[in-house]
Amino acid sequence: MRLFRATAALAACCASAHAFSDSSPFIMFSTAGIELQHSNERIQSNREVQSSLQNILSGCPTDRYLIVSQPNLNAGDLSAKDAVPNLRRSMEKAETRYTVAEVAGQLNMKEISAYIQSSCEGVRQPFVDDLELAPLPSANSAWTLKDNDEELGMVLEQYEREGSFTIIYAGGPRKETPQTYKAEFPGAVHSELKRDLHLIQQRASNKTRNLPLFEKYQFFTSGIFTGLVAFVILMSILYAGIAAVASLEVPYGAFDKEMGPAAQKKQQ
């Protein structure tokens, strides 16, 4: 019977999973038998829920209280049967359950804690503890919710061993986890961007270090080195040509006109 009631309570929280994007479910269960007098509406304002909760806790029914805050929680997150197994298991053992599928607005957890302290004054010394779980991401929140449920399960086991307790499980403030975008590029473009990024990071890191001049700056690139080699080869060829032309020796008499007998015989 308790299993059916716990399942029905969680199902009621999931029935209006997409009613409001800024609303969250509310779950309260206790080991004490408490007569409930509250509205059965699935959608309630935060003031209505807080007023009903104060009526339930007005008599300080248990010794220990745990206020659990789950940021970014929506009713749709609890729709799967295996979403929060530890919370469901502990809820099955409870004598009193109070759930609201959609709470419009944010519940003030500090006011709830202060009310518990004031209502238990003169009756007993309550132990009130707060537990804020990791925020649920906007996508693929099931894994984070399971991890948070494992953490909550260890706390609930300790509470079950130490006597009477009341658990308040509600959505915390909106803390959207930003999603990172990872661009995909072709192999050549990716390698080129990676090389440019590496050079930028290397130059940025060099500015913060006291390095020698030739280590801090790059004076020779492959293009400059190739140009210098070609310049040396061309200058060597030019020097060899000029040296060869300069080494030629022609006697001055080679350009004089012959006036002897041999020249007269050639003319005849």
CSV table of N, CA, C and O in Angstrom, one decimal, residues 51-153:
chain,number,residue,atom,x,y,z
A,51,SER,N,2.3,28.0,3.0
A,51,SER,CA,1.3,28.1,4.1
A,51,SER,C,0.9,26.7,4.5
A,51,SER,O,0.7,26.4,5.7
A,52,SER,N,0.7,25.8,3.5
A,52,SER,CA,0.3,24.4,3.8
A,52,SER,C,1.4,23.7,4.6
A,52,SER,O,1.1,22.9,5.5
A,53,LEU,N,2.6,23.9,4.2
A,53,LEU,CA,3.8,23.3,4.9
A,53,LEU,C,3.9,23.8,6.3
A,53,LEU,O,4.2,23.0,7.2
A,54,GLN,N,3.6,25.0,6.6
A,54,GLN,CA,3.7,25.5,8.0
A,54,GLN,C,2.6,24.9,8.8
A,54,GLN,O,2.8,24.6,10.0
A,55,ASN,N,1.4,24.7,8.2
A,55,ASN,CA,0.3,24.0,9.0
A,55,ASN,C,0.7,22.6,9.3
A,55,ASN,O,0.4,22.1,10.4
A,56,ILE,N,1.4,21.9,8.4
A,56,ILE,CA,1.8,20.5,8.7
A,56,ILE,C,2.9,20.5,9.7
A,56,ILE,O,2.9,19.6,10.6
A,57,LEU,N,3.8,21.4,9.7
A,57,LEU,CA,5.0,21.4,10.7
A,57,LEU,C,4.7,22.2,11.9
A,57,LEU,O,5.6,22.3,12.7
A,58,SER,N,3.5,22.7,12.1
A,58,SER,CA,3.3,23.6,13.3
A,58,SER,C,3.5,22.8,14.6
A,58,SER,O,3.8,23.5,15.6
A,59,GLY,N,3.2,21.5,14.6
A,59,GLY,CA,3.3,20.8,15.9
A,59,GLY,C,4.7,20.2,16.1
A,59,GLY,O,4.9,19.4,17.1
A,60,CYS,N,5.7,20.5,15.3
A,60,CYS,CA,7.0,20.0,15.4
A,60,CYS,C,7.0,18.4,15.5
A,60,CYS,O,7.3,17.8,16.6
A,61,PRO,N,6.6,17.8,14.5
A,61,PRO,CA,6.3,16.3,14.5
A,61,PRO,C,7.5,15.4,14.7
A,61,PRO,O,7.3,14.3,15.2
A,62,THR,N,8.6,15.8,14.2
A,62,THR,CA,9.8,14.9,14.3
A,62,THR,C,11.0,15.7,14.9
A,62,THR,O,11.0,16.9,15.1
A,63,ASP,N,12.1,14.9,15.2
A,63,ASP,CA,13.3,15.4,15.8
A,63,ASP,C,14.2,16.0,14.7
A,63,ASP,O,15.0,16.9,15.1
A,64,ARG,N,14.2,15.4,13.5
A,64,ARG,CA,15.2,15.8,12.5
A,64,ARG,C,14.5,16.3,11.3
A,64,ARG,O,13.5,15.7,10.9
A,65,TYR,N,15.1,17.3,10.6
A,65,TYR,CA,14.5,17.8,9.4
A,65,TYR,C,15.6,18.0,8.4
A,65,TYR,O,16.7,18.6,8.7
A,66,LEU,N,15.4,17.6,7.2
A,66,LEU,CA,16.3,17.8,6.1
A,66,LEU,C,15.6,18.6,5.0
A,66,LEU,O,14.6,18.1,4.4
A,67,ILE,N,16.2,19.7,4.6
A,67,ILE,CA,15.7,20.6,3.5
A,67,ILE,C,16.6,20.4,2.3
A,67,ILE,O,17.7,20.9,2.4
A,68,VAL,N,16.1,19.8,1.3
A,68,VAL,CA,16.9,19.5,0.1
A,68,VAL,C,16.5,20.4,-1.0
A,68,VAL,O,15.3,20.6,-1.4
A,69,SER,N,17.5,21.1,-1.6
A,69,SER,CA,17.3,22.0,-2.7
A,69,SER,C,18.0,21.5,-3.9
A,69,SER,O,19.2,21.2,-3.9
A,70,GLN,N,17.2,21.3,-5.0
A,70,GLN,CA,17.7,20.8,-6.3
A,70,GLN,C,17.5,21.8,-7.3
A,70,GLN,O,16.4,22.0,-7.9
A,71,PRO,N,18.5,22.6,-7.6
A,71,PRO,CA,18.4,23.7,-8.6
A,71,PRO,C,18.1,23.1,-10.0
A,71,PRO,O,18.5,22.0,-10.4
A,72,ASN,N,17.3,23.9,-10.8
A,72,ASN,CA,16.9,23.6,-12.1
A,72,ASN,C,16.0,22.4,-12.2
A,72,ASN,O,15.9,21.7,-13.3
A,73,LEU,N,15.3,22.0,-11.1
A,73,LEU,CA,14.5,20.8,-11.2
A,73,LEU,C,13.1,21.1,-11.8
A,73,LEU,O,12.5,22.2,-11.5
A,74,ASN,N,12.7,20.2,-12.7
A,74,ASN,CA,11.4,20.3,-13.3
A,74,ASN,C,10.7,19.0,-13.1
A,74,ASN,O,11.3,18.0,-12.8
A,75,ALA,N,9.3,19.0,-13.2
A,75,ALA,CA,8.6,17.8,-12.9
A,75,ALA,C,8.9,16.7,-13.9
A,75,ALA,O,8.9,15.5,-13.6
A,76,GLY,N,9.3,17.1,-15.1
A,76,GLY,CA,9.7,16.1,-16.1
A,76,GLY,C,10.9,15.3,-15.8
A,76,GLY,O,11.1,14.2,-16.2
A,77,ASP,N,11.8,15.9,-14.9
A,77,ASP,CA,13.0,15.2,-14.5
A,77,ASP,C,12.7,14.0,-13.6
A,77,ASP,O,13.5,13.0,-13.5
A,78,LEU,N,11.5,14.0,-13.0
A,78,LEU,CA,11.1,12.8,-12.1
A,78,LEU,C,10.2,11.9,-12.8
A,78,LEU,O,9.6,11.0,-12.2
A,79,SER,N,10.0,12.0,-14.1
A,79,SER,CA,9.0,11.2,-14.8
A,79,SER,C,9.5,9.7,-15.0
A,79,SER,O,8.6,8.8,-14.9
A,80,ALA,N,10.8,9.5,-15.1
A,80,ALA,CA,11.3,8.1,-15.2
A,80,ALA,C,11.2,7.4,-13.9
A,80,ALA,O,11.4,8.0,-12.8
A,81,LYS,N,10.9,6.1,-13.9
A,81,LYS,CA,10.7,5.3,-12.7
A,81,LYS,C,12.0,5.2,-11.9
A,81,LYS,O,12.1,5.1,-10.7
A,82,ASP,N,13.1,5.1,-12.7
A,82,ASP,CA,14.4,5.0,-12.0
A,82,ASP,C,15.2,6.3,-11.9
A,82,ASP,O,16.4,6.3,-11.7
A,83,ALA,N,14.5,7.4,-11.9
A,83,ALA,CA,15.1,8.7,-11.9
A,83,ALA,C,15.7,9.0,-10.5
A,83,ALA,O,16.9,9.4,-10.4
A,84,VAL,N,15.0,8.8,-9.4
A,84,VAL,CA,15.4,9.0,-8.1
A,84,VAL,C,15.0,7.8,-7.2
A,84,VAL,O,14.1,7.8,-6.4
A,85,PRO,N,15.7,6.7,-7.4
A,85,PRO,CA,15.3,5.5,-6.6
A,85,PRO,C,15.5,5.6,-5.1
A,85,PRO,O,14.7,5.0,-4.4
A,86,ASN,N,16.5,6.3,-4.7
A,86,ASN,CA,16.7,6.4,-3.2
A,86,ASN,C,15.7,7.3,-2.6
A,86,ASN,O,15.2,7.0,-1.5
A,87,LEU,N,15.3,8.4,-3.3
A,87,LEU,CA,14.2,9.2,-2.7
A,87,LEU,C,12.9,8.4,-2.7
A,87,LEU,O,12.1,8.5,-1.8
A,88,ARG,N,12.7,7.6,-3.8
A,88,ARG,CA,11.4,6.9,-3.8
A,88,ARG,C,11.4,5.8,-2.7
A,88,ARG,O,10.4,5.6,-2.1
A,89,ARG,N,12.5,5.2,-2.5
A,89,ARG,CA,12.6,4.1,-1.5
A,89,ARG,C,12.3,4.7,-0.1
A,89,ARG,O,11.6,4.1,0.7
A,90,SER,N,12.9,5.8,0.2
A,90,SER,CA,12.7,6.4,1.5
A,90,SER,C,11.3,7.0,1.7
A,90,SER,O,10.7,6.9,2.8
A,91,MET,N,10.7,7.4,0.6
A,91,MET,CA,9.3,7.9,0.6
A,91,MET,C,8.3,6.8,0.8
A,91,MET,O,7.3,7.0,1.4
A,92,GLU,N,8.7,5.6,0.4
A,92,GLU,CA,7.8,4.4,0.6
A,92,GLU,C,7.6,4.1,2.1
A,92,GLU,O,6.6,3.6,2.5
A,93,LYS,N,8.6,4.4,2.9
A,93,LYS,CA,8.6,4.1,4.3
A,93,LYS,C,7.9,5.1,5.1
A,93,LYS,O,7.7,5.0,6.3
A,94,ALA,N,7.6,6.3,4.5
A,94,ALA,CA,7.1,7.4,5.3
A,94,ALA,C,5.6,7.2,5.6
A,94,ALA,O,4.9,6.5,4.9
A,95,GLU,N,5.2,7.8,6.7
A,95,GLU,CA,3.8,7.7,7.2
A,95,GLU,C,2.9,8.8,6.5
A,95,GLU,O,1.7,8.7,6.3
A,96,THR,N,3.6,10.0,6.3
A,96,THR,CA,2.9,11.1,5.7
A,96,THR,C,3.6,11.6,4.5
A,96,THR,O,4.8,11.7,4.5
A,97,ARG,N,2.8,12.0,3.5
A,97,ARG,CA,3.3,12.5,2.2
A,97,ARG,C,2.5,13.7,1.8
A,97,ARG,O,1.3,13.6,1.8
A,98,TYR,N,3.2,14.7,1.3
A,98,TYR,CA,2.6,15.9,0.7
A,98,TYR,C,3.4,16.3,-0.5
A,98,TYR,O,4.5,16.6,-0.4
A,99,THR,N,2.7,16.2,-1.7
A,99,THR,CA,3.4,16.5,-2.9
A,99,THR,C,2.6,17.5,-3.7
A,99,THR,O,1.3,17.5,-3.7
A,100,VAL,N,3.3,18.3,-4.5
A,100,VAL,CA,2.6,19.3,-5.4
A,100,VAL,C,3.4,19.2,-6.7
A,100,VAL,O,4.6,19.2,-6.8
A,101,ALA,N,2.6,18.9,-7.8
A,101,ALA,CA,3.3,18.7,-9.1
A,101,ALA,C,4.0,20.0,-9.6
A,101,ALA,O,5.1,19.9,-10.1
A,102,GLU,N,3.4,21.1,-9.5
A,102,GLU,CA,4.0,22.3,-10.0
A,102,GLU,C,3.8,23.5,-9.0
A,102,GLU,O,2.7,23.8,-8.6
A,103,VAL,N,4.9,24.0,-8.5
A,103,VAL,CA,4.9,25.1,-7.6
A,103,VAL,C,5.4,26.3,-8.4
A,103,VAL,O,6.6,26.4,-8.9
A,104,ALA,N,4.5,27.3,-8.6
A,104,ALA,CA,4.9,28.5,-9.4
A,104,ALA,C,5.6,29.5,-8.4
A,104,ALA,O,5.0,29.9,-7.4
A,105,GLY,N,6.8,29.8,-8.7
A,105,GLY,CA,7.6,30.7,-7.8
A,105,GLY,C,8.6,29.9,-7.0
A,105,GLY,O,8.6,28.7,-7.1
A,106,GLN,N,9.4,30.6,-6.3
A,106,GLN,CA,10.5,30.1,-5.6
A,106,GLN,C,10.2,30.0,-4.1
A,106,GLN,O,9.8,31.0,-3.5
A,107,LEU,N,10.4,28.8,-3.5
A,107,LEU,CA,10.2,28.6,-2.1
A,107,LEU,C,11.4,29.2,-1.3
A,107,LEU,O,12.5,29.0,-1.7
A,108,ASN,N,11.1,29.9,-0.2
A,108,ASN,CA,12.2,30.4,0.6
A,108,ASN,C,12.6,29.4,1.6
A,108,ASN,O,11.9,29.2,2.6
A,109,MET,N,13.7,28.7,1.4
A,109,MET,CA,14.1,27.6,2.3
A,109,MET,C,14.6,28.2,3.6
A,109,MET,O,14.4,27.5,4.7
A,110,LYS,N,15.1,29.4,3.7
A,110,LYS,CA,15.5,30.0,4.9
A,110,LYS,C,14.3,30.2,5.8
A,110,LYS,O,14.4,30.0,7.1
A,111,GLU,N,13.2,30.7,5.3
A,111,GLU,CA,12.0,30.9,6.0
A,111,GLU,C,11.4,29.6,6.6
A,111,GLU,O,10.9,29.6,7.7
A,112,ILE,N,11.5,28.6,5.8
A,112,ILE,CA,11.0,27.3,6.2
A,112,ILE,C,11.9,26.8,7.4
A,112,ILE,O,11.3,26.3,8.4
A,113,SER,N,13.2,26.9,7.3
A,113,SER,CA,14.1,26.5,8.4
A,113,SER,C,13.8,27.3,9.6
A,113,SER,O,13.8,26.8,10.8
A,114,ALA,N,13.6,28.6,9.5
A,114,ALA,CA,13.3,29.5,10.7
A,114,ALA,C,12.0,29.1,11.3
A,114,ALA,O,11.9,29.1,12.5
A,115,TYR,N,11.0,28.8,10.5
A,115,TYR,CA,9.7,28.4,11.0
A,115,TYR,C,9.8,27.1,11.8
A,115,TYR,O,9.1,27.0,12.9
A,116,ILE,N,10.6,26.2,11.3
A,116,ILE,CA,10.7,24.9,12.1
A,116,ILE,C,11.3,25.2,13.5
A,116,ILE,O,10.9,24.6,14.5
A,117,GLN,N,12.3,26.0,13.5
A,117,GLN,CA,13.0,26.3,14.8
A,117,GLN,C,12.0,27.0,15.7
A,117,GLN,O,12.0,26.7,16.9
A,118,SER,N,11.2,27.9,15.2
A,118,SER,CA,10.3,28.6,16.1
A,118,SER,C,9.1,27.7,16.5
A,118,SER,O,8.7,27.8,17.7
A,119,SER,N,8.6,26.8,15.7
A,119,SER,CA,7.5,26.0,16.0
A,119,SER,C,7.9,24.9,17.0
A,119,SER,O,7.1,24.4,17.8
A,120,CYS,N,9.2,24.5,17.0
A,120,CYS,CA,9.7,23.5,17.9
A,120,CYS,C,10.2,24.1,19.3
A,120,CYS,O,10.6,23.3,20.2
A,121,GLU,N,10.2,25.4,19.4
A,121,GLU,CA,10.6,26.0,20.6
A,121,GLU,C,9.7,25.7,21.8
A,121,GLU,O,8.5,25.9,21.7
A,122,GLY,N,10.3,25.2,22.8
A,122,GLY,CA,9.6,24.8,24.0
A,122,GLY,C,9.0,23.4,23.9
A,122,GLY,O,8.5,22.8,24.9
A,123,VAL,N,9.1,22.7,22.7
A,123,VAL,CA,8.6,21.4,22.5
A,123,VAL,C,9.8,20.4,22.5
A,123,VAL,O,9.8,19.4,23.3
A,124,ARG,N,10.7,20.6,21.6
A,124,ARG,CA,11.9,19.8,21.5
A,124,ARG,C,13.0,20.6,20.8
A,124,ARG,O,12.8,21.7,20.3
A,125,GLN,N,14.2,20.1,20.9
A,125,GLN,CA,15.3,20.7,20.2
A,125,GLN,C,15.5,20.1,18.8
A,125,GLN,O,16.1,19.0,18.8
A,126,PRO,N,15.1,20.7,17.8
A,126,PRO,CA,15.1,20.0,16.5
A,126,PRO,C,16.5,20.2,15.9
A,126,PRO,O,17.3,21.1,16.1
A,127,PHE,N,16.8,19.2,15.0
A,127,PHE,CA,18.0,19.3,14.2
A,127,PHE,C,17.6,19.5,12.7
A,127,PHE,O,16.9,18.7,12.1
A,128,VAL,N,17.9,20.7,12.2
A,128,VAL,CA,17.5,21.1,10.9
A,128,VAL,C,18.8,21.2,10.0
A,128,VAL,O,19.7,22.0,10.4
A,129,ASP,N,18.8,20.5,8.9
A,129,ASP,CA,20.0,20.5,8.1
A,129,ASP,C,19.5,20.9,6.6
A,129,ASP,O,18.4,20.5,6.2
A,130,ASP,N,20.4,21.6,5.9
A,130,ASP,CA,20.2,22.0,4.5
A,130,ASP,C,21.1,21.2,3.6
A,130,ASP,O,22.3,21.0,3.9
A,131,LEU,N,20.6,20.8,2.5
A,131,LEU,CA,21.4,20.1,1.5
A,131,LEU,C,21.1,20.6,0.1
A,131,LEU,O,20.0,20.5,-0.4
A,132,GLU,N,22.1,21.3,-0.5
A,132,GLU,CA,21.9,21.8,-1.8
A,132,GLU,C,22.7,20.9,-2.8
A,132,GLU,O,23.9,20.8,-2.7
A,133,LEU,N,22.0,20.3,-3.7
A,133,LEU,CA,22.6,19.4,-4.7
A,133,LEU,C,23.1,20.2,-5.9
A,133,LEU,O,22.8,21.3,-6.1
A,134,ALA,N,23.9,19.5,-6.7
A,134,ALA,CA,24.4,20.1,-7.9
A,134,ALA,C,23.3,20.5,-8.9
A,134,ALA,O,22.4,19.7,-9.1
A,135,PRO,N,23.5,21.6,-9.6
A,135,PRO,CA,22.4,22.1,-10.5
A,135,PRO,C,22.3,21.1,-11.7
A,135,PRO,O,23.3,20.5,-12.1
A,136,LEU,N,21.1,20.9,-12.1
A,136,LEU,CA,20.8,20.0,-13.3
A,136,LEU,C,21.1,20.8,-14.6
A,136,LEU,O,20.6,21.9,-14.7
A,137,PRO,N,21.8,20.2,-15.5
A,137,PRO,CA,22.0,20.9,-16.8
A,137,PRO,C,20.8,20.9,-17.6
A,137,PRO,O,19.8,20.1,-17.4
A,138,SER,N,20.7,21.8,-18.6
A,138,SER,CA,19.5,21.9,-19.4
A,138,SER,C,19.4,20.8,-20.4
A,138,SER,O,18.3,20.5,-20.9
A,139,ALA,N,20.5,20.0,-20.6
A,139,ALA,CA,20.4,18.9,-21.5
A,139,ALA,C,21.1,17.7,-20.8
A,139,ALA,O,22.1,17.9,-20.1
A,140,ASN,N,20.5,16.5,-21.0
A,140,ASN,CA,21.1,15.3,-20.4
A,140,ASN,C,21.2,15.4,-18.9
A,140,ASN,O,22.2,15.2,-18.3
A,141,SER,N,20.1,15.8,-18.3
A,141,SER,CA,20.1,16.0,-16.8
A,141,SER,C,19.9,14.7,-16.0
A,141,SER,O,20.1,14.7,-14.8
A,142,ALA,N,19.6,13.6,-16.7
A,142,ALA,CA,19.4,12.3,-16.0
A,142,ALA,C,20.6,11.8,-15.2
A,142,ALA,O,20.5,11.3,-14.1
A,143,TRP,N,21.8,12.0,-15.8
A,143,TRP,CA,23.0,11.5,-15.2
A,143,TRP,C,23.3,12.3,-13.9
A,143,TRP,O,23.6,11.8,-12.8
A,144,THR,N,23.1,13.6,-14.0
A,144,THR,CA,23.4,14.5,-12.8
A,144,THR,C,22.3,14.2,-11.7
A,144,THR,O,22.6,14.2,-10.5
A,145,LEU,N,21.1,14.0,-12.1
A,145,LEU,CA,20.0,13.7,-11.2
A,145,LEU,C,20.3,12.4,-10.4
A,145,LEU,O,20.1,12.2,-9.2
A,146,LYS,N,20.8,11.4,-11.2
A,146,LYS,CA,21.1,10.1,-10.5
A,146,LYS,C,22.3,10.2,-9.5
A,146,LYS,O,22.3,9.7,-8.4
A,147,ASP,N,23.3,11.0,-9.9
A,147,ASP,CA,24.4,11.3,-9.0
A,147,ASP,C,24.0,12.0,-7.8
A,147,ASP,O,24.4,11.6,-6.6
A,148,ASN,N,23.1,13.0,-7.9
A,148,ASN,CA,22.5,13.7,-6.8
A,148,ASN,C,21.7,12.8,-5.9
A,148,ASN,O,21.7,12.9,-4.7
A,149,ASP,N,21.0,11.8,-6.5
A,149,ASP,CA,20.1,10.9,-5.8
A,149,ASP,C,21.0,9.9,-4.9
A,149,ASP,O,20.6,9.5,-3.8
A,150,GLU,N,22.2,9.6,-5.5
A,150,GLU,CA,23.1,8.7,-4.7
A,150,GLU,C,23.6,9.5,-3.5
A,150,GLU,O,23.7,8.9,-2.4
A,151,GLU,N,23.9,10.7,-3.7
A,151,GLU,CA,24.4,11.6,-2.6
A,151,GLU,C,23.3,11.7,-1.5
A,151,GLU,O,23.5,11.6,-0.3
A,152,LEU,N,22.0,11.9,-2.0
A,152,LEU,CA,20.9,12.1,-1.1
A,152,LEU,C,20.6,10.8,-0.4
A,152,LEU,O,20.2,10.7,0.8
A,153,GLY,N,20.8,9.6,-1.1
A,153,GLY,CA,20.5,8.3,-0.5
A,153,GLY,C,21.4,8.1,0.7
A,153,GLY,O,20.9,7.5,1.7
